[in-house]
């Protein structure tokens, strides 16, 4: 996501005021249901179209210079759910709202990254209108990177909830599970929230044991992905196991089992017999699974 988050400018109220008055500045919009897009990608509205000074200034950052006329362009965010219906209708005119999952598949990677950032930040604001310390209403501070409670002076900052997601291997097979309600034969990597006071590696070992009864070891970090449903950060791991028969333990999963490399490769290639469907290509689960299959195939050859 090539946006400059402009951390050093957030406290500069004069700069924020000038930027809000700059006709080149643009606004991105989203609701709890999705992000506003037009034929070019995320819809970039002028501040006048977004309601002018009436909007609460949530600064996203500075858009790449190539998009503006010479210099970089400040991008702000507006929550469609916080507007009255006429104002929301004015912003959304000529565009349409699509879910973040759709956006991830339909938009180019930099725009999809921006959509994830926009969604994560607005999700947090939407859910933190009241102080967690004293219950009084909070207001936007630091141009949208904080909320302040005037009653007790507490500052609240955007939260990100860490989730570990892992492919566990044993003897050329990989451990995958499925939730009830997923499409038939859909399986994915096991995943779960990190607990307070827990390292990421401990979370990997605990989650695998809780969801499958399998003991795993040597968790190794691979990559991460923002997952604003509503505010998660997925942390992808690989781990190994001595094997064993996985079993549904805590009822969170409907089924959990080993899949062979051949089964996974067929499913990824789309030429399987339908017994296994792998996660969609925008997900880190798919990335981890494809990476594992590639490495496992190399080791086997
Ligand atoms: Zn408070």
PDB file of C-alpha atoms and ligand atoms in Angstrom:
ATOM      1  CA  UNK A   1       0.000   0.000   0.000  1.00  0.00           C
ATOM      2  CA  UNK A   2       2.015   2.977  -1.299  1.00  0.00           C
ATOM      3  CA  UNK A   3       0.258   5.659   0.746  1.00  0.00           C
ATOM      4  CA  UNK A   4       2.423   7.907   2.954  1.00  0.00           C
ATOM      5  CA  UNK A   5       0.666   7.847   6.352  1.00  0.00           C
ATOM      6  CA  UNK A   6       2.048  11.325   7.128  1.00  0.00           C
ATOM      7  CA  UNK A   7       2.714  10.541  10.793  1.00  0.00           C
ATOM      8  CA  UNK A   8       4.680  13.748  11.381  1.00  0.00           C
ATOM      9  CA  UNK A   9       1.898  15.984  10.023  1.00  0.00           C
ATOM     10  CA  UNK A  10      -1.006  14.623  12.090  1.00  0.00           C
ATOM     11  CA  UNK A  11      -0.417  16.946  15.024  1.00  0.00           C
ATOM     12  CA  UNK A  12      -0.031  20.014  12.816  1.00  0.00           C
ATOM     13  CA  UNK A  13      -3.476  21.601  13.095  1.00  0.00           C
ATOM     14  CA  UNK A  14      -2.608  24.449  10.730  1.00  0.00           C
ATOM     15  CA  UNK A  15      -1.498  21.959   8.077  1.00  0.00           C
ATOM     16  CA  UNK A  16      -4.668  19.894   8.566  1.00  0.00           C
ATOM     17  CA  UNK A  17      -6.820  23.042   8.214  1.00  0.00           C
ATOM     18  CA  UNK A  18      -4.960  24.108   5.042  1.00  0.00           C
ATOM     19  CA  UNK A  19      -5.222  20.613   3.616  1.00  0.00           C
ATOM     20  CA  UNK A  20      -8.944  20.396   4.337  1.00  0.00           C
ATOM     21  CA  UNK A  21      -9.375  23.699   2.451  1.00  0.00           C
ATOM     22  CA  UNK A  22      -7.243  22.501  -0.489  1.00  0.00           C
ATOM     23  CA  UNK A  23      -9.526  21.660  -3.466  1.00  0.00           C
ATOM     24  CA  UNK A  24      -7.027  18.969  -4.529  1.00  0.00           C
ATOM     25  CA  UNK A  25      -7.621  16.948  -1.343  1.00  0.00           C
ATOM     26  CA  UNK A  26      -9.778  13.865  -1.723  1.00  0.00           C
ATOM     27  CA  UNK A  27     -12.063  11.737   0.413  1.00  0.00           C
ATOM     28  CA  UNK A  28     -12.505   7.960   0.384  1.00  0.00           C
ATOM     29  CA  UNK A  29     -15.742   6.592   1.777  1.00  0.00           C
ATOM     30  CA  UNK A  30     -16.831   3.317   3.324  1.00  0.00           C
ATOM     31  CA  UNK A  31     -19.690   1.936   5.381  1.00  0.00           C
ATOM     32  CA  UNK A  32     -19.895  -1.143   7.566  1.00  0.00           C
ATOM     33  CA  UNK A  33     -20.978  -2.967   4.393  1.00  0.00           C
ATOM     34  CA  UNK A  34     -18.042  -2.041   2.171  1.00  0.00           C
ATOM     35  CA  UNK A  35     -15.999   0.555   0.321  1.00  0.00           C
ATOM     36  CA  UNK A  36     -17.180   3.091  -2.259  1.00  0.00           C
ATOM     37  CA  UNK A  37     -15.740   2.426  -5.722  1.00  0.00           C
ATOM     38  CA  UNK A  38     -16.189   3.796  -9.223  1.00  0.00           C
ATOM     39  CA  UNK A  39     -14.732   2.764 -12.583  1.00  0.00           C
ATOM     40  CA  UNK A  40     -11.222   3.877 -11.582  1.00  0.00           C
ATOM     41  CA  UNK A  41     -10.951   2.014  -8.277  1.00  0.00           C
ATOM     42  CA  UNK A  42     -11.731   3.502  -4.866  1.00  0.00           C
ATOM     43  CA  UNK A  43     -13.915   6.569  -5.499  1.00  0.00           C
ATOM     44  CA  UNK A  44     -11.986   9.768  -4.756  1.00  0.00           C
ATOM     45  CA  UNK A  45     -14.457  12.550  -3.929  1.00  0.00           C
ATOM     46  CA  UNK A  46     -13.663  16.191  -3.330  1.00  0.00           C
ATOM     47  CA  UNK A  47     -14.220  17.524   0.159  1.00  0.00           C
ATOM     48  CA  UNK A  48     -17.074  19.633  -1.184  1.00  0.00           C
ATOM     49  CA  UNK A  49     -18.769  16.488  -2.526  1.00  0.00           C
ATOM     50  CA  UNK A  50     -18.227  14.847   0.860  1.00  0.00           C
ATOM     51  CA  UNK A  51     -19.979  17.621   2.765  1.00  0.00           C
ATOM     52  CA  UNK A  52     -17.141  20.100   3.165  1.00  0.00           C
ATOM     53  CA  UNK A  53     -16.094  21.091   6.644  1.00  0.00           C
ATOM     54  CA  UNK A  54     -18.987  19.187   8.181  1.00  0.00           C
ATOM     55  CA  UNK A  55     -17.079  15.906   7.845  1.00  0.00           C
ATOM     56  CA  UNK A  56     -14.867  14.804  10.688  1.00  0.00           C
ATOM     57  CA  UNK A  57     -11.307  14.919   9.361  1.00  0.00           C
ATOM     58  CA  UNK A  58      -9.858  11.429   9.481  1.00  0.00           C
ATOM     59  CA  UNK A  59      -6.575  11.730   7.616  1.00  0.00           C
ATOM     60  CA  UNK A  60      -5.463   8.579   5.826  1.00  0.00           C
ATOM     61  CA  UNK A  61      -2.252  10.059   4.411  1.00  0.00           C
ATOM     62  CA  UNK A  62      -0.706  11.415   1.258  1.00  0.00           C
ATOM     63  CA  UNK A  63      -1.546   9.715  -2.013  1.00  0.00           C
ATOM     64  CA  UNK A  64       1.245   8.984  -4.487  1.00  0.00           C
ATOM     65  CA  UNK A  65       2.281  12.096  -6.464  1.00  0.00           C
ATOM     66  CA  UNK A  66       1.489  10.460  -9.794  1.00  0.00           C
ATOM     67  CA  UNK A  67      -2.197  10.709  -8.990  1.00  0.00           C
ATOM     68  CA  UNK A  68      -2.193  14.426  -8.306  1.00  0.00           C
ATOM     69  CA  UNK A  69      -1.336  17.427 -10.423  1.00  0.00           C
ATOM     70  CA  UNK A  70       2.323  17.659  -9.460  1.00  0.00           C
ATOM     71  CA  UNK A  71       2.375  17.101  -5.720  1.00  0.00           C
ATOM     72  CA  UNK A  72       0.980  14.459  -3.463  1.00  0.00           C
ATOM     73  CA  UNK A  73      -2.693  14.668  -2.568  1.00  0.00           C
ATOM     74  CA  UNK A  74      -4.061  14.347   0.956  1.00  0.00           C
ATOM     75  CA  UNK A  75      -6.595  11.570   1.380  1.00  0.00           C
ATOM     76  CA  UNK A  76      -9.250  11.690   4.080  1.00  0.00           C
ATOM     77  CA  UNK A  77     -11.761   9.064   5.144  1.00  0.00           C
ATOM     78  CA  UNK A  78     -15.463   9.455   5.775  1.00  0.00           C
ATOM     79  CA  UNK A  79     -17.823   6.929   7.329  1.00  0.00           C
ATOM     80  CA  UNK A  80     -20.981   6.687   5.227  1.00  0.00           C
ATOM     81  CA  UNK A  81     -22.804   5.252   8.245  1.00  0.00           C
ATOM     82  CA  UNK A  82     -22.196   8.489  10.146  1.00  0.00           C
ATOM     83  CA  UNK A  83     -23.831  10.754   7.528  1.00  0.00           C
ATOM     84  CA  UNK A  84     -27.450  11.736   7.167  1.00  0.00           C
ATOM     85  CA  UNK A  85     -29.110  10.104   4.126  1.00  0.00           C
ATOM     86  CA  UNK A  86     -28.901  13.142   1.756  1.00  0.00           C
ATOM     87  CA  UNK A  87     -25.179  13.595   2.470  1.00  0.00           C
ATOM     88  CA  UNK A  88     -24.504   9.884   2.010  1.00  0.00           C
ATOM     89  CA  UNK A  89     -26.461   9.938  -1.272  1.00  0.00           C
ATOM     90  CA  UNK A  90     -24.417  12.920  -2.521  1.00  0.00           C
ATOM     91  CA  UNK A  91     -21.094  11.150  -1.900  1.00  0.00           C
ATOM     92  CA  UNK A  92     -22.142   7.811  -3.312  1.00  0.00           C
ATOM     93  CA  UNK A  93     -23.640   9.249  -6.518  1.00  0.00           C
ATOM     94  CA  UNK A  94     -21.946   7.700  -9.546  1.00  0.00           C
ATOM     95  CA  UNK A  95     -20.297   5.000  -7.457  1.00  0.00           C
ATOM     96  CA  UNK A  96     -21.246   1.795  -5.725  1.00  0.00           C
ATOM     97  CA  UNK A  97     -20.369   0.117  -2.456  1.00  0.00           C
ATOM     98  CA  UNK A  98     -18.719  -3.286  -2.661  1.00  0.00           C
ATOM     99  CA  UNK A  99     -17.644  -5.539   0.196  1.00  0.00           C
ATOM    100  CA  UNK A 100     -14.009  -5.585   1.206  1.00  0.00           C
ATOM    101  CA  UNK A 101     -13.754  -9.197   0.036  1.00  0.00           C
ATOM    102  CA  UNK A 102     -15.015  -8.160  -3.399  1.00  0.00           C
ATOM    103  CA  UNK A 103     -12.617  -5.220  -3.385  1.00  0.00           C
ATOM    104  CA  UNK A 104      -9.713  -7.533  -2.583  1.00  0.00           C
ATOM    105  CA  UNK A 105     -10.490  -9.575  -5.676  1.00  0.00           C
ATOM    106  CA  UNK A 106     -11.494  -6.750  -8.034  1.00  0.00           C
ATOM    107  CA  UNK A 107      -9.024  -3.943  -7.280  1.00  0.00           C
ATOM    108  CA  UNK A 108      -5.315  -3.705  -8.067  1.00  0.00           C
ATOM    109  CA  UNK A 109      -3.125  -4.594  -5.076  1.00  0.00           C
ATOM    110  CA  UNK A 110      -2.284  -0.992  -4.009  1.00  0.00           C
ATOM    111  CA  UNK A 111      -5.975  -0.015  -4.109  1.00  0.00           C
ATOM    112  CA  UNK A 112      -6.965  -3.192  -2.256  1.00  0.00           C
ATOM    113  CA  UNK A 113      -4.380  -2.352   0.415  1.00  0.00           C
ATOM    114  CA  UNK A 114      -5.815   1.134   0.707  1.00  0.00           C
ATOM    115  CA  UNK A 115      -9.319  -0.351   0.986  1.00  0.00           C
ATOM    116  CA  UNK A 116      -8.138  -2.545   3.874  1.00  0.00           C
ATOM    117  CA  UNK A 117      -6.592   0.457   5.653  1.00  0.00           C
ATOM    118  CA  UNK A 118      -9.718   2.593   5.136  1.00  0.00           C
ATOM    119  CA  UNK A 119     -11.947  -0.198   6.407  1.00  0.00           C
ATOM    120  CA  UNK A 120      -9.805  -1.026   9.447  1.00  0.00           C
ATOM    121  CA  UNK A 121      -9.595   2.607  10.568  1.00  0.00           C
ATOM    122  CA  UNK A 122     -13.316   3.307  10.119  1.00  0.00           C
ATOM    123  CA  UNK A 123     -14.254   0.001  11.797  1.00  0.00           C
ATOM    124  CA  UNK A 124     -12.280   1.113  14.830  1.00  0.00           C
ATOM    125  CA  UNK A 125     -13.835   4.607  14.964  1.00  0.00           C
ATOM    126  CA  UNK A 126     -17.330   3.155  14.532  1.00  0.00           C
ATOM    127  CA  UNK A 127     -16.869   0.885  17.555  1.00  0.00           C
ATOM    128  CA  UNK A 128     -15.124   3.332  19.889  1.00  0.00           C
ATOM    129  CA  UNK A 129     -17.499   6.252  20.166  1.00  0.00           C
ATOM    130  CA  UNK A 130     -17.465   5.832  23.949  1.00  0.00           C
ATOM    131  CA  UNK A 131     -14.583   5.712  26.382  1.00  0.00           C
ATOM    132  CA  UNK A 132     -13.607   2.215  27.550  1.00  0.00           C
ATOM    133  CA  UNK A 133     -12.372   3.779  30.795  1.00  0.00           C
ATOM    134  CA  UNK A 134     -15.379   5.886  31.904  1.00  0.00           C
ATOM    135  CA  UNK A 135     -18.113   5.459  29.285  1.00  0.00           C
ATOM    136  CA  UNK A 136     -18.302   9.105  28.185  1.00  0.00           C
ATOM    137  CA  UNK A 137     -18.397   9.939  24.457  1.00  0.00           C
ATOM    138  CA  UNK A 138     -15.015  10.210  22.736  1.00  0.00           C
ATOM    139  CA  UNK A 139     -13.980  12.506  19.902  1.00  0.00           C
ATOM    140  CA  UNK A 140     -11.516  12.203  17.054  1.00  0.00           C
ATOM    141  CA  UNK A 141      -7.950  13.337  17.835  1.00  0.00           C
ATOM    142  CA  UNK A 142      -4.621  13.315  15.990  1.00  0.00           C
ATOM    143  CA  UNK A 143      -6.437  13.693  12.682  1.00  0.00           C
ATOM    144  CA  UNK A 144      -8.075  10.315  13.134  1.00  0.00           C
ATOM    145  CA  UNK A 145      -5.293   8.188  14.640  1.00  0.00           C
ATOM    146  CA  UNK A 146      -6.693   8.516  18.138  1.00  0.00           C
ATOM    147  CA  UNK A 147      -9.887   9.225  20.075  1.00  0.00           C
ATOM    148  CA  UNK A 148      -9.863  11.405  23.155  1.00  0.00           C
ATOM    149  CA  UNK A 149     -12.212  11.287  26.135  1.00  0.00           C
ATOM    150  CA  UNK A 150     -12.718  14.799  27.470  1.00  0.00           C
ATOM    151  CA  UNK A 151     -14.339  13.486  30.658  1.00  0.00           C
ATOM    152  CA  UNK A 152     -11.346  11.489  31.940  1.00  0.00           C
ATOM    153  CA  UNK A 153      -8.592  12.597  29.506  1.00  0.00           C
ATOM    154  CA  UNK A 154      -7.951   9.016  28.337  1.00  0.00           C
ATOM    155  CA  UNK A 155      -6.528   8.648  24.843  1.00  0.00           C
ATOM    156  CA  UNK A 156      -7.570   5.638  22.801  1.00  0.00           C
ATOM    157  CA  UNK A 157      -5.608   4.384  19.807  1.00  0.00           C
ATOM    158  CA  UNK A 158      -6.650   2.159  16.914  1.00  0.00           C
ATOM    159  CA  UNK A 159      -6.401  -1.460  17.927  1.00  0.00           C
ATOM    160  CA  UNK A 160      -5.275  -4.378  15.854  1.00  0.00           C
ATOM    161  CA  UNK A 161      -6.161  -7.882  16.988  1.00  0.00           C
ATOM    162  CA  UNK A 162      -3.389 -10.405  16.236  1.00  0.00           C
ATOM    163  CA  UNK A 163      -4.512 -13.731  14.807  1.00  0.00           C
ATOM    164  CA  UNK A 164      -2.120 -16.592  14.116  1.00  0.00           C
ATOM    165  CA  UNK A 165      -2.806 -18.788  11.101  1.00  0.00           C
ATOM    166  CA  UNK A 166      -0.659 -21.800  10.383  1.00  0.00           C
ATOM    167  CA  UNK A 167       0.017 -24.672   8.070  1.00  0.00           C
ATOM    168  CA  UNK A 168       1.187 -27.688  10.050  1.00  0.00           C
ATOM    169  CA  UNK A 169       3.040 -30.410   8.184  1.00  0.00           C
ATOM    170  CA  UNK A 170       3.730 -34.035   8.866  1.00  0.00           C
ATOM    171  CA  UNK A 171       5.288 -36.502   6.410  1.00  0.00           C
ATOM    172  CA  UNK A 172       4.209 -34.663   3.288  1.00  0.00           C
ATOM    173  CA  UNK A 173       0.674 -33.909   4.467  1.00  0.00           C
ATOM    174  CA  UNK A 174      -0.832 -30.718   5.827  1.00  0.00           C
ATOM    175  CA  UNK A 175      -3.378 -30.173   8.600  1.00  0.00           C
ATOM    176  CA  UNK A 176      -6.530 -28.296   7.530  1.00  0.00           C
ATOM    177  CA  UNK A 177      -9.904 -27.741   9.135  1.00  0.00           C
ATOM    178  CA  UNK A 178     -13.368 -26.573   8.179  1.00  0.00           C
ATOM    179  CA  UNK A 179     -16.086 -24.620   9.948  1.00  0.00           C
ATOM    180  CA  UNK A 180     -19.733 -25.608   9.712  1.00  0.00           C
ATOM    181  CA  UNK A 181     -21.468 -23.332   7.227  1.00  0.00           C
ATOM    182  CA  UNK A 182     -18.557 -23.136   4.821  1.00  0.00           C
ATOM    183  CA  UNK A 183     -19.142 -24.260   1.205  1.00  0.00           C
ATOM    184  CA  UNK A 184     -18.998 -28.034   0.797  1.00  0.00           C
ATOM    185  CA  UNK A 185     -15.474 -29.476   1.062  1.00  0.00           C
ATOM    186  CA  UNK A 186     -13.926 -26.100   1.812  1.00  0.00           C
ATOM    187  CA  UNK A 187     -10.946 -26.428   4.167  1.00  0.00           C
ATOM    188  CA  UNK A 188      -8.401 -23.898   5.375  1.00  0.00           C
ATOM    189  CA  UNK A 189      -5.443 -23.420   7.662  1.00  0.00           C
ATOM    190  CA  UNK A 190      -6.163 -23.445  11.399  1.00  0.00           C
ATOM    191  CA  UNK A 191      -6.240 -20.007  13.000  1.00  0.00           C
ATOM    192  CA  UNK A 192      -7.038 -18.242  16.241  1.00  0.00           C
ATOM    193  CA  UNK A 193      -6.633 -15.074  18.276  1.00  0.00           C
ATOM    194  CA  UNK A 194      -3.492 -14.517  20.318  1.00  0.00           C
ATOM    195  CA  UNK A 195      -4.267 -14.495  24.058  1.00  0.00           C
ATOM    196  CA  UNK A 196      -3.036 -11.797  26.473  1.00  0.00           C
ATOM    197  CA  UNK A 197       0.499 -12.482  27.683  1.00  0.00           C
ATOM    198  CA  UNK A 198       1.135 -15.063  24.991  1.00  0.00           C
ATOM    199  CA  UNK A 199       3.892 -15.111  22.378  1.00  0.00           C
ATOM    200  CA  UNK A 200       2.903 -15.727  18.772  1.00  0.00           C
ATOM    201  CA  UNK A 201       4.727 -19.063  18.809  1.00  0.00           C
ATOM    202  CA  UNK A 202       2.860 -20.155  21.941  1.00  0.00           C
ATOM    203  CA  UNK A 203      -0.413 -19.146  20.291  1.00  0.00           C
ATOM    204  CA  UNK A 204       0.358 -21.345  17.275  1.00  0.00           C
ATOM    205  CA  UNK A 205       1.053 -24.399  19.439  1.00  0.00           C
ATOM    206  CA  UNK A 206      -1.999 -23.811  21.657  1.00  0.00           C
ATOM    207  CA  UNK A 207      -4.455 -23.179  18.815  1.00  0.00           C
ATOM    208  CA  UNK A 208      -3.373 -26.296  16.916  1.00  0.00           C
ATOM    209  CA  UNK A 209      -3.721 -28.390  20.069  1.00  0.00           C
ATOM    210  CA  UNK A 210      -7.133 -26.887  20.948  1.00  0.00           C
ATOM    211  CA  UNK A 211      -8.578 -27.294  17.464  1.00  0.00           C
ATOM    212  CA  UNK A 212      -7.115 -30.676  16.501  1.00  0.00           C
ATOM    213  CA  UNK A 213      -5.367 -32.332  19.452  1.00  0.00           C
ATOM    214  CA  UNK A 214      -2.173 -32.310  17.377  1.00  0.00           C
ATOM    215  CA  UNK A 215       1.099 -31.251  18.994  1.00  0.00           C
ATOM    216  CA  UNK A 216       3.181 -29.072  16.718  1.00  0.00           C
ATOM    217  CA  UNK A 217       6.651 -27.591  17.082  1.00  0.00           C
ATOM    218  CA  UNK A 218       9.115 -25.166  15.530  1.00  0.00           C
ATOM    219  CA  UNK A 219       6.597 -22.500  14.487  1.00  0.00           C
ATOM    220  CA  UNK A 220       8.280 -20.176  11.994  1.00  0.00           C
ATOM    221  CA  UNK A 221       6.833 -16.851  10.898  1.00  0.00           C
ATOM    222  CA  UNK A 222       6.222 -16.516   7.147  1.00  0.00           C
ATOM    223  CA  UNK A 223       4.230 -13.361   6.393  1.00  0.00           C
ATOM    224  CA  UNK A 224       1.300 -11.223   7.532  1.00  0.00           C
ATOM    225  CA  UNK A 225      -1.876  -9.722   6.098  1.00  0.00           C
ATOM    226  CA  UNK A 226      -4.208  -7.003   7.413  1.00  0.00           C
ATOM    227  CA  UNK A 227      -7.651  -8.590   7.796  1.00  0.00           C
ATOM    228  CA  UNK A 228     -10.083  -5.840   8.806  1.00  0.00           C
ATOM    229  CA  UNK A 229     -13.051  -8.116   9.626  1.00  0.00           C
ATOM    230  CA  UNK A 230     -13.226  -5.988  11.731  1.00  0.00           C
ATOM    231  CA  UNK A 231      -9.688  -5.234  12.982  1.00  0.00           C
ATOM    232  CA  UNK A 232      -7.483  -8.309  12.720  1.00  0.00           C
ATOM    233  CA  UNK A 233      -3.932  -8.766  11.566  1.00  0.00           C
ATOM    234  CA  UNK A 234      -3.251 -12.284  10.299  1.00  0.00           C
ATOM    235  CA  UNK A 235       0.212 -13.606  11.184  1.00  0.00           C
ATOM    236  CA  UNK A 236       1.101 -16.580   9.000  1.00  0.00           C
ATOM    237  CA  UNK A 237       3.225 -19.445  10.345  1.00  0.00           C
ATOM    238  CA  UNK A 238       4.540 -22.821   9.305  1.00  0.00           C
ATOM    239  CA  UNK A 239       5.023 -25.566  11.869  1.00  0.00           C
ATOM    240  CA  UNK A 240       5.848 -29.257  11.986  1.00  0.00           C
ATOM    241  CA  UNK A 241       4.291 -32.140  13.826  1.00  0.00           C
ATOM    242  CA  UNK A 242       4.987 -35.748  14.780  1.00  0.00           C
ATOM    243  CA  UNK A 243       1.605 -36.620  13.298  1.00  0.00           C
ATOM    244  CA  UNK A 244      -1.265 -38.364  15.012  1.00  0.00           C
ATOM    245  CA  UNK A 245      -4.958 -38.574  14.313  1.00  0.00           C
ATOM    246  CA  UNK A 246      -6.510 -35.083  14.431  1.00  0.00           C
ATOM    247  CA  UNK A 247      -9.902 -34.780  16.096  1.00  0.00           C
ATOM    248  CA  UNK A 248     -12.456 -32.059  16.591  1.00  0.00           C
ATOM    249  CA  UNK A 249     -12.029 -31.033  20.222  1.00  0.00           C
ATOM    250  CA  UNK A 250     -13.557 -27.699  21.131  1.00  0.00           C
ATOM    251  CA  UNK A 251     -16.457 -27.722  18.662  1.00  0.00           C
ATOM    252  CA  UNK A 252     -15.136 -24.698  16.801  1.00  0.00           C
ATOM    253  CA  UNK A 253     -14.418 -26.819  13.740  1.00  0.00           C
ATOM    254  CA  UNK A 254     -16.711 -29.287  12.012  1.00  0.00           C
ATOM    255  CA  UNK A 255     -13.830 -31.382  10.709  1.00  0.00           C
ATOM    256  CA  UNK A 256     -10.043 -31.354  10.826  1.00  0.00           C
ATOM    257  CA  UNK A 257      -7.699 -33.729   9.030  1.00  0.00           C
ATOM    258  CA  UNK A 258      -4.528 -34.295   7.070  1.00  0.00           C
ATOM    259  CA  UNK A 259      -4.457 -33.716   3.331  1.00  0.00           C
ATOM    260  CA  UNK A 260      -1.731 -35.120   1.125  1.00  0.00           C
ATOM    261  CA  UNK A 261       0.414 -32.986  -1.150  1.00  0.00           C
ATOM    262  CA  UNK A 262      -1.304 -34.531  -4.185  1.00  0.00           C
ATOM    263  CA  UNK A 263      -4.744 -33.583  -2.850  1.00  0.00           C
ATOM    264  CA  UNK A 264      -3.658 -30.019  -2.125  1.00  0.00           C
ATOM    265  CA  UNK A 265      -1.956 -29.570  -5.492  1.00  0.00           C
ATOM    266  CA  UNK A 266      -5.030 -30.847  -7.328  1.00  0.00           C
ATOM    267  CA  UNK A 267      -7.270 -28.455  -5.413  1.00  0.00           C
ATOM    268  CA  UNK A 268      -4.962 -25.490  -6.044  1.00  0.00           C
ATOM    269  CA  UNK A 269      -4.793 -26.360  -9.718  1.00  0.00           C
ATOM    270  CA  UNK A 270      -8.569 -26.574  -9.894  1.00  0.00           C
ATOM    271  CA  UNK A 271      -8.448 -30.114 -11.277  1.00  0.00           C
ATOM    272  CA  UNK A 272      -9.196 -32.027  -8.105  1.00  0.00           C
ATOM    273  CA  UNK A 273     -12.159 -34.314  -7.669  1.00  0.00           C
ATOM    274  CA  UNK A 274     -13.905 -31.696  -5.501  1.00  0.00           C
ATOM    275  CA  UNK A 275     -13.092 -33.450  -2.227  1.00  0.00           C
ATOM    276  CA  UNK A 276     -11.020 -30.438  -1.219  1.00  0.00           C
ATOM    277  CA  UNK A 277     -11.668 -26.785  -1.945  1.00  0.00           C
ATOM    278  CA  UNK A 278      -8.925 -24.382  -0.915  1.00  0.00           C
ATOM    279  CA  UNK A 279      -9.399 -20.775   0.306  1.00  0.00           C
ATOM    280  CA  UNK A 280      -9.745 -17.888  -2.193  1.00  0.00           C
ATOM    281  CA  UNK A 281      -6.649 -16.338  -3.700  1.00  0.00           C
ATOM    282  CA  UNK A 282      -6.865 -13.062  -1.730  1.00  0.00           C
ATOM    283  CA  UNK A 283      -6.394 -14.858   1.591  1.00  0.00           C
ATOM    284  CA  UNK A 284      -3.159 -15.453   3.454  1.00  0.00           C
ATOM    285  CA  UNK A 285      -4.370 -19.030   4.007  1.00  0.00           C
ATOM    286  CA  UNK A 286      -4.172 -19.635   0.266  1.00  0.00           C
ATOM    287  CA  UNK A 287      -0.737 -18.019   0.098  1.00  0.00           C
ATOM    288  CA  UNK A 288       0.571 -20.225   2.924  1.00  0.00           C
ATOM    289  CA  UNK A 289      -0.940 -23.350   1.390  1.00  0.00           C
ATOM    290  CA  UNK A 290       0.513 -22.672  -2.063  1.00  0.00           C
ATOM    291  CA  UNK A 291       3.906 -21.930  -0.548  1.00  0.00           C
ATOM    292  CA  UNK A 292       3.808 -25.151   1.457  1.00  0.00           C
ATOM    293  CA  UNK A 293       2.771 -27.181  -1.608  1.00  0.00           C
ATOM    294  CA  UNK A 294       5.599 -25.699  -3.671  1.00  0.00           C
ATOM    295  CA  UNK A 295       8.196 -26.415  -0.977  1.00  0.00           C
ATOM    296  CA  UNK A 296       6.850 -29.885  -0.247  1.00  0.00           C
ATOM    297  CA  UNK A 297       6.933 -30.768  -3.950  1.00  0.00           C
ATOM    298  CA  UNK A 298      10.547 -29.635  -4.166  1.00  0.00           C
ATOM    299  CA  UNK A 299      11.518 -31.684  -1.119  1.00  0.00           C
ATOM    300  CA  UNK A 300       9.779 -34.746  -2.548  1.00  0.00           C
ATOM    301  CA  UNK A 301      11.502 -34.539  -5.916  1.00  0.00           C
TER     302      UNK A 301
HETATM  303 ZN1  LIG B   1     -13.197   8.553  29.701  1.00  0.00          ZN
END
